[in-house]
Amino acid sequence: MEKLVSSDLYCPFSSQINKNIDFLEEYSLEWVLDFNLLANESSYQRFCKSKFFLMAATTYPYCNFQELKIANDWLSWLFIWDDQCDLSELKTKPESLKAIHKRFLEILNGAEVTSYDIPLSRALSNLRERMLEKASVKWLNYFIYGFEKYLYGCFEEANNRVYGIVPDTDTYIAMRRLSAGADVALPLIELCNQLTIPDFLRKQDIFKQLNEITNNLLGWSNDIFSLSRELATGHVHNLVFVLHYQHKISLEEAIKLAIEMHDNEIRKLIDLEASVPSFGEEIDADFTKYILGIHAWIRGNLDWYSFTARYKSVEMLELAK
């Protein structure tokens, strides 16, 4: 595979890639096709060009193939649903989103699928089953809590579109932490690498702060790379656009400011890591691996933008029935 190209955003972490990438590339279409998640030929082509398998392989570089497939399929599911929220008629129908989200959560909590369920719901049932083969019910409940926050972020964005609201910067940053999907991606570090993060560690401020900063980094970098696509579709939920609108500065100035914010957040993360206390040898070992997983996500996410065609074209979507 050709050498990954780093972006202009500051990132001191080295690129990693899962040894199973070639197998994953072959597998990557199987699951979405089995569950009929690609509604038509244009959806199929868009999915292929996006190369989500490359994101999975670079953001979960240390895990075995079965766990990697779960992560890959989750990323595929999230991006397919994200497109429905941003580009289909659902983008201005928050109440319709709420009803669909309710069913998604029921499925992830163990409800049986029916003939009335959409393909995305049936795919969620499969993901739940596979995750429970690798992780505990307690971990799954933690994961579902993060998934629920992501869904709420999608709802809030749709609600803003209906009323023509451009949020202020602080409100946007808080909202972006919900819709970025990191509350789904980061718990998968634990599943993929078979880590045990105890409840008391999750409650520690330093654990919460590491996740929050990482969440900011993933959301803001996405906003910088997706700006052209989102401006073309009238999408105002983008850090660059919010800075441009609220501070009355040019888009070029807003991009520079967003990059500066991103780079400062990276430095904040590094400083915070230097202050991580010891929680005991066994917990420290898993926490160290979790932080390495955070590094992999930040670096791998940036590397993926060098290869994906996802943000190089604009296509309006029809809701997959």
PDB file of C-alpha atoms in Angstrom:
ATOM      1  CA  MET A   1       0.000   0.000   0.000  1.00  0.00           C
ATOM      2  CA  GLU A   2       1.344   3.428  -0.857  1.00  0.00           C
ATOM      3  CA  LYS A   3       2.776   5.557   1.907  1.00  0.00           C
ATOM      4  CA  LEU A   4       0.208   7.551   3.834  1.00  0.00           C
ATOM      5  CA  VAL A   5       0.362  11.310   3.379  1.00  0.00           C
ATOM      6  CA  SER A   6       0.054  13.493   6.457  1.00  0.00           C
ATOM      7  CA  SER A   7      -2.219  16.508   6.467  1.00  0.00           C
ATOM      8  CA  ASP A   8      -1.307  20.082   7.249  1.00  0.00           C
ATOM      9  CA  LEU A   9      -2.850  19.783  10.711  1.00  0.00           C
ATOM     10  CA  TYR A  10      -0.364  19.285  13.533  1.00  0.00           C
ATOM     11  CA  CYS A  11      -0.158  15.693  14.732  1.00  0.00           C
ATOM     12  CA  PRO A  12       2.920  14.286  16.496  1.00  0.00           C
ATOM     13  CA  PHE A  13       1.669  10.682  16.468  1.00  0.00           C
ATOM     14  CA  SER A  14       3.075   8.195  13.970  1.00  0.00           C
ATOM     15  CA  SER A  15       0.936   6.441  11.374  1.00  0.00           C
ATOM     16  CA  GLN A  16      -0.036   2.857  12.110  1.00  0.00           C
ATOM     17  CA  ILE A  17      -1.940   0.336  10.012  1.00  0.00           C
ATOM     18  CA  ASN A  18      -3.519  -2.980  10.869  1.00  0.00           C
ATOM     19  CA  LYS A  19      -1.760  -6.011   9.438  1.00  0.00           C
ATOM     20  CA  ASN A  20      -5.133  -7.315   8.227  1.00  0.00           C
ATOM     21  CA  ILE A  21      -5.810  -4.388   5.901  1.00  0.00           C
ATOM     22  CA  ASP A  22      -5.702  -6.433   2.708  1.00  0.00           C
ATOM     23  CA  PHE A  23      -8.224  -8.919   4.091  1.00  0.00           C
ATOM     24  CA  LEU A  24     -10.351  -6.044   5.344  1.00  0.00           C
ATOM     25  CA  GLU A  25     -10.424  -4.400   1.926  1.00  0.00           C
ATOM     26  CA  GLU A  26     -11.749  -7.635   0.435  1.00  0.00           C
ATOM     27  CA  TYR A  27     -14.319  -7.958   3.234  1.00  0.00           C
ATOM     28  CA  SER A  28     -15.397  -4.313   3.469  1.00  0.00           C
ATOM     29  CA  LEU A  29     -18.327  -4.498   1.054  1.00  0.00           C
ATOM     30  CA  GLU A  30     -19.706  -7.848   2.218  1.00  0.00           C
ATOM     31  CA  TRP A  31     -21.481  -6.664   5.326  1.00  0.00           C
ATOM     32  CA  VAL A  32     -23.134  -3.550   3.860  1.00  0.00           C
ATOM     33  CA  LEU A  33     -24.341  -5.567   0.859  1.00  0.00           C
ATOM     34  CA  ASP A  34     -25.593  -8.438   3.025  1.00  0.00           C
ATOM     35  CA  PHE A  35     -27.779  -5.972   4.933  1.00  0.00           C
ATOM     36  CA  ASN A  36     -28.768  -3.956   1.862  1.00  0.00           C
ATOM     37  CA  LEU A  37     -27.395  -0.712   3.270  1.00  0.00           C
ATOM     38  CA  LEU A  38     -26.536   0.766  -0.126  1.00  0.00           C
ATOM     39  CA  ALA A  39     -29.804   1.839  -1.705  1.00  0.00           C
ATOM     40  CA  ASN A  40     -28.675   2.248  -5.323  1.00  0.00           C
ATOM     41  CA  GLU A  41     -25.702   2.365  -7.673  1.00  0.00           C
ATOM     42  CA  SER A  42     -24.723   5.906  -6.687  1.00  0.00           C
ATOM     43  CA  SER A  43     -24.676   4.892  -3.006  1.00  0.00           C
ATOM     44  CA  TYR A  44     -22.520   1.911  -3.938  1.00  0.00           C
ATOM     45  CA  GLN A  45     -20.047   4.048  -5.860  1.00  0.00           C
ATOM     46  CA  ARG A  46     -19.912   6.669  -3.110  1.00  0.00           C
ATOM     47  CA  PHE A  47     -19.256   3.982  -0.517  1.00  0.00           C
ATOM     48  CA  CYS A  48     -16.436   2.432  -2.534  1.00  0.00           C
ATOM     49  CA  LYS A  49     -14.749   5.787  -3.079  1.00  0.00           C
ATOM     50  CA  SER A  50     -14.945   6.623   0.631  1.00  0.00           C
ATOM     51  CA  LYS A  51     -12.596   3.760   1.632  1.00  0.00           C
ATOM     52  CA  PHE A  52     -13.919   3.358   5.154  1.00  0.00           C
ATOM     53  CA  PHE A  53     -11.896   0.153   5.452  1.00  0.00           C
ATOM     54  CA  LEU A  54      -8.760   2.315   5.367  1.00  0.00           C
ATOM     55  CA  MET A  55     -10.087   4.430   8.221  1.00  0.00           C
ATOM     56  CA  ALA A  56     -10.782   1.290  10.261  1.00  0.00           C
ATOM     57  CA  ALA A  57      -7.333  -0.178   9.562  1.00  0.00           C
ATOM     58  CA  THR A  58      -5.510   3.016  10.573  1.00  0.00           C
ATOM     59  CA  THR A  59      -7.640   3.891  13.612  1.00  0.00           C
ATOM     60  CA  TYR A  60      -7.694   0.356  15.053  1.00  0.00           C
ATOM     61  CA  PRO A  61      -4.224  -0.828  14.058  1.00  0.00           C
ATOM     62  CA  TYR A  62      -3.494  -3.225  16.922  1.00  0.00           C
ATOM     63  CA  CYS A  63      -6.496  -5.575  16.991  1.00  0.00           C
ATOM     64  CA  ASN A  64      -7.332  -8.997  15.555  1.00  0.00           C
ATOM     65  CA  PHE A  65      -9.338  -9.416  12.377  1.00  0.00           C
ATOM     66  CA  GLN A  66     -12.707 -10.280  13.954  1.00  0.00           C
ATOM     67  CA  GLU A  67     -12.643  -7.196  16.164  1.00  0.00           C
ATOM     68  CA  LEU A  68     -11.415  -5.099  13.241  1.00  0.00           C
ATOM     69  CA  LYS A  69     -14.415  -6.214  11.180  1.00  0.00           C
ATOM     70  CA  ILE A  70     -16.768  -5.044  13.936  1.00  0.00           C
ATOM     71  CA  ALA A  71     -15.069  -1.636  14.023  1.00  0.00           C
ATOM     72  CA  ASN A  72     -15.138  -1.417  10.229  1.00  0.00           C
ATOM     73  CA  ASP A  73     -18.838  -2.239  10.076  1.00  0.00           C
ATOM     74  CA  TRP A  74     -19.635   0.296  12.773  1.00  0.00           C
ATOM     75  CA  LEU A  75     -17.800   3.015  10.850  1.00  0.00           C
ATOM     76  CA  SER A  76     -19.646   2.032   7.674  1.00  0.00           C
ATOM     77  CA  TRP A  77     -22.971   2.156   9.521  1.00  0.00           C
ATOM     78  CA  LEU A  78     -22.227   5.560  11.082  1.00  0.00           C
ATOM     79  CA  PHE A  79     -21.201   7.206   7.823  1.00  0.00           C
ATOM     80  CA  ILE A  80     -24.174   5.771   5.934  1.00  0.00           C
ATOM     81  CA  TRP A  81     -26.532   7.077   8.608  1.00  0.00           C
ATOM     82  CA  ASP A  82     -24.661  10.375   8.809  1.00  0.00           C
ATOM     83  CA  ASP A  83     -25.325  10.905   5.108  1.00  0.00           C
ATOM     84  CA  GLN A  84     -29.022  10.264   5.654  1.00  0.00           C
ATOM     85  CA  CYS A  85     -29.054  12.882   8.421  1.00  0.00           C
ATOM     86  CA  ASP A  86     -27.106  15.472   6.418  1.00  0.00           C
ATOM     87  CA  LEU A  87     -28.136  15.007   2.794  1.00  0.00           C
ATOM     88  CA  SER A  88     -31.514  13.278   2.581  1.00  0.00           C
ATOM     89  CA  GLU A  89     -34.943  14.746   3.298  1.00  0.00           C
ATOM     90  CA  LEU A  90     -34.458  13.708   6.926  1.00  0.00           C
ATOM     91  CA  LYS A  91     -32.062  16.603   7.448  1.00  0.00           C
ATOM     92  CA  THR A  92     -35.044  18.893   8.144  1.00  0.00           C
ATOM     93  CA  LYS A  93     -37.309  16.345   9.829  1.00  0.00           C
ATOM     94  CA  PRO A  94     -36.138  16.084  13.442  1.00  0.00           C
ATOM     95  CA  GLU A  95     -39.294  14.332  14.632  1.00  0.00           C
ATOM     96  CA  SER A  96     -38.875  11.632  11.982  1.00  0.00           C
ATOM     97  CA  LEU A  97     -35.272  11.244  13.109  1.00  0.00           C
ATOM     98  CA  LYS A  98     -36.392  10.909  16.709  1.00  0.00           C
ATOM     99  CA  ALA A  99     -38.729   8.035  15.833  1.00  0.00           C
ATOM    100  CA  ILE A 100     -36.035   6.201  13.891  1.00  0.00           C
ATOM    101  CA  HIS A 101     -33.502   6.797  16.670  1.00  0.00           C
ATOM    102  CA  LYS A 102     -35.911   5.332  19.206  1.00  0.00           C
ATOM    103  CA  ARG A 103     -36.057   2.132  17.207  1.00  0.00           C
ATOM    104  CA  PHE A 104     -32.275   2.034  16.783  1.00  0.00           C
ATOM    105  CA  LEU A 105     -31.869   2.173  20.574  1.00  0.00           C
ATOM    106  CA  GLU A 106     -34.502  -0.508  21.101  1.00  0.00           C
ATOM    107  CA  ILE A 107     -32.613  -2.805  18.727  1.00  0.00           C
ATOM    108  CA  LEU A 108     -29.253  -2.183  20.387  1.00  0.00           C
ATOM    109  CA  ASN A 109     -30.869  -2.892  23.751  1.00  0.00           C
ATOM    110  CA  GLY A 110     -32.009  -6.309  22.520  1.00  0.00           C
ATOM    111  CA  ALA A 111     -35.375  -5.896  20.790  1.00  0.00           C
ATOM    112  CA  GLU A 112     -36.088  -8.426  18.074  1.00  0.00           C
ATOM    113  CA  VAL A 113     -36.103  -7.160  14.509  1.00  0.00           C
ATOM    114  CA  THR A 114     -39.333  -7.391  12.516  1.00  0.00           C
ATOM    115  CA  SER A 115     -40.303  -7.233   8.869  1.00  0.00           C
ATOM    116  CA  TYR A 116     -41.081  -3.543   9.406  1.00  0.00           C
ATOM    117  CA  ASP A 117     -37.528  -2.650  10.385  1.00  0.00           C
ATOM    118  CA  ILE A 118     -35.321  -0.791   7.913  1.00  0.00           C
ATOM    119  CA  PRO A 119     -32.009  -2.353   6.839  1.00  0.00           C
ATOM    120  CA  LEU A 120     -30.012  -0.106   9.191  1.00  0.00           C
ATOM    121  CA  SER A 121     -31.964  -1.479  12.153  1.00  0.00           C
ATOM    122  CA  ARG A 122     -31.361  -5.072  11.089  1.00  0.00           C
ATOM    123  CA  ALA A 123     -27.656  -4.272  10.744  1.00  0.00           C
ATOM    124  CA  LEU A 124     -27.627  -2.895  14.298  1.00  0.00           C
ATOM    125  CA  SER A 125     -29.023  -6.174  15.600  1.00  0.00           C
ATOM    126  CA  ASN A 126     -26.143  -7.997  13.946  1.00  0.00           C
ATOM    127  CA  LEU A 127     -23.609  -5.598  15.463  1.00  0.00           C
ATOM    128  CA  ARG A 128     -25.104  -6.068  18.928  1.00  0.00           C
ATOM    129  CA  GLU A 129     -24.844  -9.847  18.615  1.00  0.00           C
ATOM    130  CA  ARG A 130     -21.220  -9.721  17.472  1.00  0.00           C
ATOM    131  CA  MET A 131     -20.183  -7.194  20.140  1.00  0.00           C
ATOM    132  CA  LEU A 132     -21.634  -9.361  22.895  1.00  0.00           C
ATOM    133  CA  GLU A 133     -19.430 -12.226  21.691  1.00  0.00           C
ATOM    134  CA  LYS A 134     -16.407 -10.022  22.475  1.00  0.00           C
ATOM    135  CA  ALA A 135     -17.496  -7.810  25.383  1.00  0.00           C
ATOM    136  CA  SER A 136     -19.692  -7.727  28.498  1.00  0.00           C
ATOM    137  CA  VAL A 137     -23.231  -6.418  28.847  1.00  0.00           C
ATOM    138  CA  LYS A 138     -21.845  -3.698  31.122  1.00  0.00           C
ATOM    139  CA  TRP A 139     -19.507  -2.502  28.377  1.00  0.00           C
ATOM    140  CA  LEU A 140     -22.346  -2.658  25.836  1.00  0.00           C
ATOM    141  CA  ASN A 141     -24.497  -0.432  28.045  1.00  0.00           C
ATOM    142  CA  TYR A 142     -21.655   2.094  28.193  1.00  0.00           C
ATOM    143  CA  PHE A 143     -21.334   1.895  24.415  1.00  0.00           C
ATOM    144  CA  ILE A 144     -25.083   2.396  23.914  1.00  0.00           C
ATOM    145  CA  TYR A 145     -24.944   5.502  26.109  1.00  0.00           C
ATOM    146  CA  GLY A 146     -22.333   6.959  23.740  1.00  0.00           C
ATOM    147  CA  PHE A 147     -24.407   5.939  20.716  1.00  0.00           C
ATOM    148  CA  GLU A 148     -27.441   7.683  22.200  1.00  0.00           C
ATOM    149  CA  LYS A 149     -25.423  10.901  22.542  1.00  0.00           C
ATOM    150  CA  TYR A 150     -24.452  10.662  18.870  1.00  0.00           C
ATOM    151  CA  LEU A 151     -28.097  10.245  17.841  1.00  0.00           C
ATOM    152  CA  TYR A 152     -29.094  13.233  19.944  1.00  0.00           C
ATOM    153  CA  GLY A 153     -26.460  15.327  18.178  1.00  0.00           C
ATOM    154  CA  CYS A 154     -27.957  14.354  14.803  1.00  0.00           C
ATOM    155  CA  PHE A 155     -31.413  15.361  16.082  1.00  0.00           C
ATOM    156  CA  GLU A 156     -30.182  18.735  17.340  1.00  0.00           C
ATOM    157  CA  GLU A 157     -28.562  19.527  14.004  1.00  0.00           C
ATOM    158  CA  ALA A 158     -31.807  18.753  12.175  1.00  0.00           C
ATOM    159  CA  ASN A 159     -33.718  20.899  14.638  1.00  0.00           C
ATOM    160  CA  ASN A 160     -31.392  23.840  13.972  1.00  0.00           C
ATOM    161  CA  ARG A 161     -31.871  23.441  10.227  1.00  0.00           C
ATOM    162  CA  VAL A 162     -35.648  23.684  10.588  1.00  0.00           C
ATOM    163  CA  TYR A 163     -35.387  26.976  12.450  1.00  0.00           C
ATOM    164  CA  GLY A 164     -32.397  28.361  10.525  1.00  0.00           C
ATOM    165  CA  ILE A 165     -30.211  28.527  13.638  1.00  0.00           C
ATOM    166  CA  VAL A 166     -26.464  29.035  13.372  1.00  0.00           C
ATOM    167  CA  PRO A 167     -25.207  28.216  16.889  1.00  0.00           C
ATOM    168  CA  ASP A 168     -22.629  30.347  18.684  1.00  0.00           C
ATOM    169  CA  THR A 169     -19.145  28.891  18.904  1.00  0.00           C
ATOM    170  CA  ASP A 170     -19.392  27.415  22.414  1.00  0.00           C
ATOM    171  CA  THR A 171     -22.812  25.901  21.711  1.00  0.00           C
ATOM    172  CA  TYR A 172     -21.527  24.476  18.446  1.00  0.00           C
ATOM    173  CA  ILE A 173     -18.468  22.895  20.054  1.00  0.00           C
ATOM    174  CA  ALA A 174     -20.656  21.172  22.646  1.00  0.00           C
ATOM    175  CA  MET A 175     -23.055  19.990  19.924  1.00  0.00           C
ATOM    176  CA  ARG A 176     -20.206  18.795  17.714  1.00  0.00           C
ATOM    177  CA  ARG A 177     -18.928  16.571  20.501  1.00  0.00           C
ATOM    178  CA  LEU A 178     -22.261  14.755  20.262  1.00  0.00           C
ATOM    179  CA  SER A 179     -22.563  14.460  16.484  1.00  0.00           C
ATOM    180  CA  ALA A 180     -18.894  13.666  15.751  1.00  0.00           C
ATOM    181  CA  GLY A 181     -19.408  10.002  16.634  1.00  0.00           C
ATOM    182  CA  ALA A 182     -16.369   9.767  18.912  1.00  0.00           C
ATOM    183  CA  ASP A 183     -18.598   8.492  21.711  1.00  0.00           C
ATOM    184  CA  VAL A 184     -19.028   5.406  19.537  1.00  0.00           C
ATOM    185  CA  ALA A 185     -15.511   5.207  18.105  1.00  0.00           C
ATOM    186  CA  LEU A 186     -13.565   5.534  21.363  1.00  0.00           C
ATOM    187  CA  PRO A 187     -15.324   2.752  23.327  1.00  0.00           C
ATOM    188  CA  LEU A 188     -14.519   0.464  20.394  1.00  0.00           C
ATOM    189  CA  ILE A 189     -10.840   0.896  21.320  1.00  0.00           C
ATOM    190  CA  GLU A 190     -11.658  -1.158  24.416  1.00  0.00           C
ATOM    191  CA  LEU A 191     -13.510  -3.883  22.516  1.00  0.00           C
ATOM    192  CA  CYS A 192     -10.982  -4.110  19.689  1.00  0.00           C
ATOM    193  CA  ASN A 193      -7.967  -4.302  21.993  1.00  0.00           C
ATOM    194  CA  GLN A 194      -9.697  -6.373  24.698  1.00  0.00           C
ATOM    195  CA  LEU A 195      -9.095  -3.749  27.376  1.00  0.00           C
ATOM    196  CA  THR A 196     -10.737  -3.462  30.764  1.00  0.00           C
ATOM    197  CA  ILE A 197     -11.534   0.099  31.809  1.00  0.00           C
ATOM    198  CA  PRO A 198     -13.123  -0.042  35.286  1.00  0.00           C
ATOM    199  CA  ASP A 199     -16.065   2.162  36.210  1.00  0.00           C
ATOM    200  CA  PHE A 200     -14.062   4.216  38.686  1.00  0.00           C
ATOM    201  CA  LEU A 201     -11.562   5.148  35.955  1.00  0.00           C
ATOM    202  CA  ARG A 202     -14.360   6.250  33.625  1.00  0.00           C
ATOM    203  CA  LYS A 203     -15.468   8.651  36.368  1.00  0.00           C
ATOM    204  CA  GLN A 204     -12.033  10.220  36.723  1.00  0.00           C
ATOM    205  CA  ASP A 205     -11.732  13.752  35.335  1.00  0.00           C
ATOM    206  CA  ILE A 206      -8.582  12.873  33.435  1.00  0.00           C
ATOM    207  CA  PHE A 207     -10.327  10.052  31.545  1.00  0.00           C
ATOM    208  CA  LYS A 208     -13.248  12.318  30.684  1.00  0.00           C
ATOM    209  CA  GLN A 209     -10.912  15.127  29.587  1.00  0.00           C
ATOM    210  CA  LEU A 210      -8.872  12.839  27.331  1.00  0.00           C
ATOM    211  CA  ASN A 211     -12.053  11.693  25.616  1.00  0.00           C
ATOM    212  CA  GLU A 212     -13.416  15.227  25.313  1.00  0.00           C
ATOM    213  CA  ILE A 213     -10.242  16.595  23.749  1.00  0.00           C
ATOM    214  CA  THR A 214     -10.064  13.656  21.334  1.00  0.00           C
ATOM    215  CA  ASN A 215     -13.715  14.212  20.475  1.00  0.00           C
ATOM    216  CA  ASN A 216     -12.953  17.859  19.681  1.00  0.00           C
ATOM    217  CA  LEU A 217      -9.998  16.904  17.495  1.00  0.00           C
ATOM    218  CA  LEU A 218     -11.978  14.385  15.454  1.00  0.00           C
ATOM    219  CA  GLY A 219     -14.914  16.731  14.957  1.00  0.00           C
ATOM    220  CA  TRP A 220     -12.860  19.809  14.125  1.00  0.00           C
ATOM    221  CA  SER A 221     -10.567  18.043  11.670  1.00  0.00           C
ATOM    222  CA  ASN A 222     -13.616  16.635   9.908  1.00  0.00           C
ATOM    223  CA  ASP A 223     -15.089  20.128   9.695  1.00  0.00           C
ATOM    224  CA  ILE A 224     -11.924  21.491   8.106  1.00  0.00           C
ATOM    225  CA  PHE A 225     -11.738  18.767   5.465  1.00  0.00           C
ATOM    226  CA  SER A 226     -15.467  18.672   4.718  1.00  0.00           C
ATOM    227  CA  LEU A 227     -16.000  22.444   4.490  1.00  0.00           C
ATOM    228  CA  SER A 228     -16.423  22.660   0.695  1.00  0.00           C
ATOM    229  CA  ARG A 229     -18.893  19.785   0.625  1.00  0.00           C
ATOM    230  CA  GLU A 230     -20.924  21.199   3.480  1.00  0.00           C
ATOM    231  CA  LEU A 231     -21.016  24.735   2.101  1.00  0.00           C
ATOM    232  CA  ALA A 232     -22.276  23.323  -1.192  1.00  0.00           C
ATOM    233  CA  THR A 233     -25.180  21.619   0.587  1.00  0.00           C
ATOM    234  CA  GLY A 234     -26.036  24.562   2.856  1.00  0.00           C
ATOM    235  CA  HIS A 235     -24.792  22.720   5.940  1.00  0.00           C
ATOM    236  CA  VAL A 236     -23.969  25.283   8.668  1.00  0.00           C
ATOM    237  CA  HIS A 237     -22.886  22.801  11.348  1.00  0.00           C
ATOM    238  CA  ASN A 238     -19.207  23.205  10.669  1.00  0.00           C
ATOM    239  CA  LEU A 239     -16.628  24.846  12.925  1.00  0.00           C
ATOM    240  CA  VAL A 240     -15.146  26.907  10.092  1.00  0.00           C
ATOM    241  CA  PHE A 241     -18.529  28.251   9.039  1.00  0.00           C
ATOM    242  CA  VAL A 242     -19.544  29.007  12.643  1.00  0.00           C
ATOM    243  CA  LEU A 243     -16.311  30.954  13.211  1.00  0.00           C
ATOM    244  CA  HIS A 244     -16.813  32.791   9.906  1.00  0.00           C
ATOM    245  CA  TYR A 245     -20.432  33.643  10.757  1.00  0.00           C
ATOM    246  CA  GLN A 246     -20.086  34.521  14.431  1.00  0.00           C
ATOM    247  CA  HIS A 247     -16.808  36.470  14.226  1.00  0.00           C
ATOM    248  CA  LYS A 248     -17.627  38.082  10.865  1.00  0.00           C
ATOM    249  CA  ILE A 249     -14.316  37.024   9.352  1.00  0.00           C
ATOM    250  CA  SER A 250     -13.515  35.588   5.933  1.00  0.00           C
ATOM    251  CA  LEU A 251     -13.627  31.848   5.344  1.00  0.00           C
ATOM    252  CA  GLU A 252      -9.854  31.871   4.838  1.00  0.00           C
ATOM    253  CA  GLU A 253      -9.392  33.495   8.248  1.00  0.00           C
ATOM    254  CA  ALA A 254     -11.880  31.072   9.770  1.00  0.00           C
ATOM    255  CA  ILE A 255      -9.968  28.091   8.367  1.00  0.00           C
ATOM    256  CA  LYS A 256      -6.725  29.404   9.869  1.00  0.00           C
ATOM    257  CA  LEU A 257      -8.462  29.902  13.211  1.00  0.00           C
ATOM    258  CA  ALA A 258      -9.951  26.398  13.132  1.00  0.00           C
ATOM    259  CA  ILE A 259      -6.518  24.914  12.371  1.00  0.00           C
ATOM    260  CA  GLU A 260      -5.019  26.910  15.236  1.00  0.00           C
ATOM    261  CA  MET A 261      -7.745  25.623  17.573  1.00  0.00           C
ATOM    262  CA  HIS A 262      -7.073  22.053  16.444  1.00  0.00           C
ATOM    263  CA  ASP A 263      -3.310  22.334  16.928  1.00  0.00           C
ATOM    264  CA  ASN A 264      -3.712  23.898  20.380  1.00  0.00           C
ATOM    265  CA  GLU A 265      -6.044  21.056  21.325  1.00  0.00           C
ATOM    266  CA  ILE A 266      -3.352  18.533  20.330  1.00  0.00           C
ATOM    267  CA  ARG A 267      -0.881  20.299  22.623  1.00  0.00           C
ATOM    268  CA  LYS A 268      -3.480  20.315  25.385  1.00  0.00           C
ATOM    269  CA  LEU A 269      -3.862  16.544  24.973  1.00  0.00           C
ATOM    270  CA  ILE A 270      -0.103  15.963  25.214  1.00  0.00           C
ATOM    271  CA  ASP A 271       0.134  18.108  28.348  1.00  0.00           C
ATOM    272  CA  LEU A 272      -2.767  16.241  29.926  1.00  0.00           C
ATOM    273  CA  GLU A 273      -1.213  12.851  29.178  1.00  0.00           C
ATOM    274  CA  ALA A 274       1.931  13.936  31.032  1.00  0.00           C
ATOM    275  CA  SER A 275      -0.176  14.364  34.188  1.00  0.00           C
ATOM    276  CA  VAL A 276      -1.865  10.937  34.143  1.00  0.00           C
ATOM    277  CA  PRO A 277      -1.441   9.410  37.627  1.00  0.00           C
ATOM    278  CA  SER A 278      -0.930   5.738  38.416  1.00  0.00           C
ATOM    279  CA  PHE A 279      -4.008   3.632  39.144  1.00  0.00           C
ATOM    280  CA  GLY A 280      -2.141   0.391  39.755  1.00  0.00           C
ATOM    281  CA  GLU A 281      -0.033  -1.770  37.451  1.00  0.00           C
ATOM    282  CA  GLU A 282      -2.840  -3.710  35.756  1.00  0.00           C
ATOM    283  CA  ILE A 283      -5.100  -0.701  35.165  1.00  0.00           C
ATOM    284  CA  ASP A 284      -2.147   1.438  34.053  1.00  0.00           C
ATOM    285  CA  ALA A 285      -1.289  -1.126  31.374  1.00  0.00           C
ATOM    286  CA  ASP A 286      -4.773  -1.043  29.860  1.00  0.00           C
ATOM    287  CA  PHE A 287      -5.035   2.742  30.230  1.00  0.00           C
ATOM    288  CA  THR A 288      -1.733   3.141  28.366  1.00  0.00           C
ATOM    289  CA  LYS A 289      -3.070   0.972  25.544  1.00  0.00           C
ATOM    290  CA  TYR A 290      -6.259   3.033  25.510  1.00  0.00           C
ATOM    291  CA  ILE A 291      -4.247   6.234  25.110  1.00  0.00           C
ATOM    292  CA  LEU A 292      -2.297   4.605  22.276  1.00  0.00           C
ATOM    293  CA  GLY A 293      -5.683   3.858  20.737  1.00  0.00           C
ATOM    294  CA  ILE A 294      -6.557   7.550  21.013  1.00  0.00           C
ATOM    295  CA  HIS A 295      -3.302   8.436  19.251  1.00  0.00           C
ATOM    296  CA  ALA A 296      -4.115   5.933  16.501  1.00  0.00           C
ATOM    297  CA  TRP A 297      -7.548   7.465  16.016  1.00  0.00           C
ATOM    298  CA  ILE A 298      -6.217  11.021  15.764  1.00  0.00           C
ATOM    299  CA  ARG A 299      -3.432  10.074  13.325  1.00  0.00           C
ATOM    300  CA  GLY A 300      -5.442   7.524  11.359  1.00  0.00           C
ATOM    301  CA  ASN A 301      -8.340   9.900  10.942  1.00  0.00           C
ATOM    302  CA  LEU A 302      -6.033  12.492   9.379  1.00  0.00           C
ATOM    303  CA  ASP A 303      -4.346   9.887   7.185  1.00  0.00           C
ATOM    304  CA  TRP A 304      -7.718   8.740   5.866  1.00  0.00           C
ATOM    305  CA  TYR A 305      -8.515  12.210   4.520  1.00  0.00           C
ATOM    306  CA  SER A 306      -5.530  11.877   2.195  1.00  0.00           C
ATOM    307  CA  PHE A 307      -7.136   8.911   0.452  1.00  0.00           C
ATOM    308  CA  THR A 308     -10.895   9.195   0.678  1.00  0.00           C
ATOM    309  CA  ALA A 309     -12.926  10.813  -2.092  1.00  0.00           C
ATOM    310  CA  ARG A 310     -15.832  11.337   0.306  1.00  0.00           C
ATOM    311  CA  TYR A 311     -15.384  15.107   0.536  1.00  0.00           C
ATOM    312  CA  LYS A 312     -14.440  15.749  -3.080  1.00  0.00           C
ATOM    313  CA  SER A 313     -17.941  15.589  -4.556  1.00  0.00           C
ATOM    314  CA  VAL A 314     -21.490  16.438  -3.589  1.00  0.00           C
ATOM    315  CA  GLU A 315     -24.413  14.101  -4.129  1.00  0.00           C
ATOM    316  CA  MET A 316     -27.899  14.436  -2.739  1.00  0.00           C
ATOM    317  CA  LEU A 317     -29.361  11.289  -1.283  1.00  0.00           C
ATOM    318  CA  GLU A 318     -32.625   9.479  -1.181  1.00  0.00           C
ATOM    319  CA  LEU A 319     -33.594   7.840   2.091  1.00  0.00           C
ATOM    320  CA  ALA A 320     -32.880   4.111   1.935  1.00  0.00           C
ATOM    321  CA  LYS A 321     -36.147   2.266   2.427  1.00  0.00           C
TER     322      LYS A 321
END
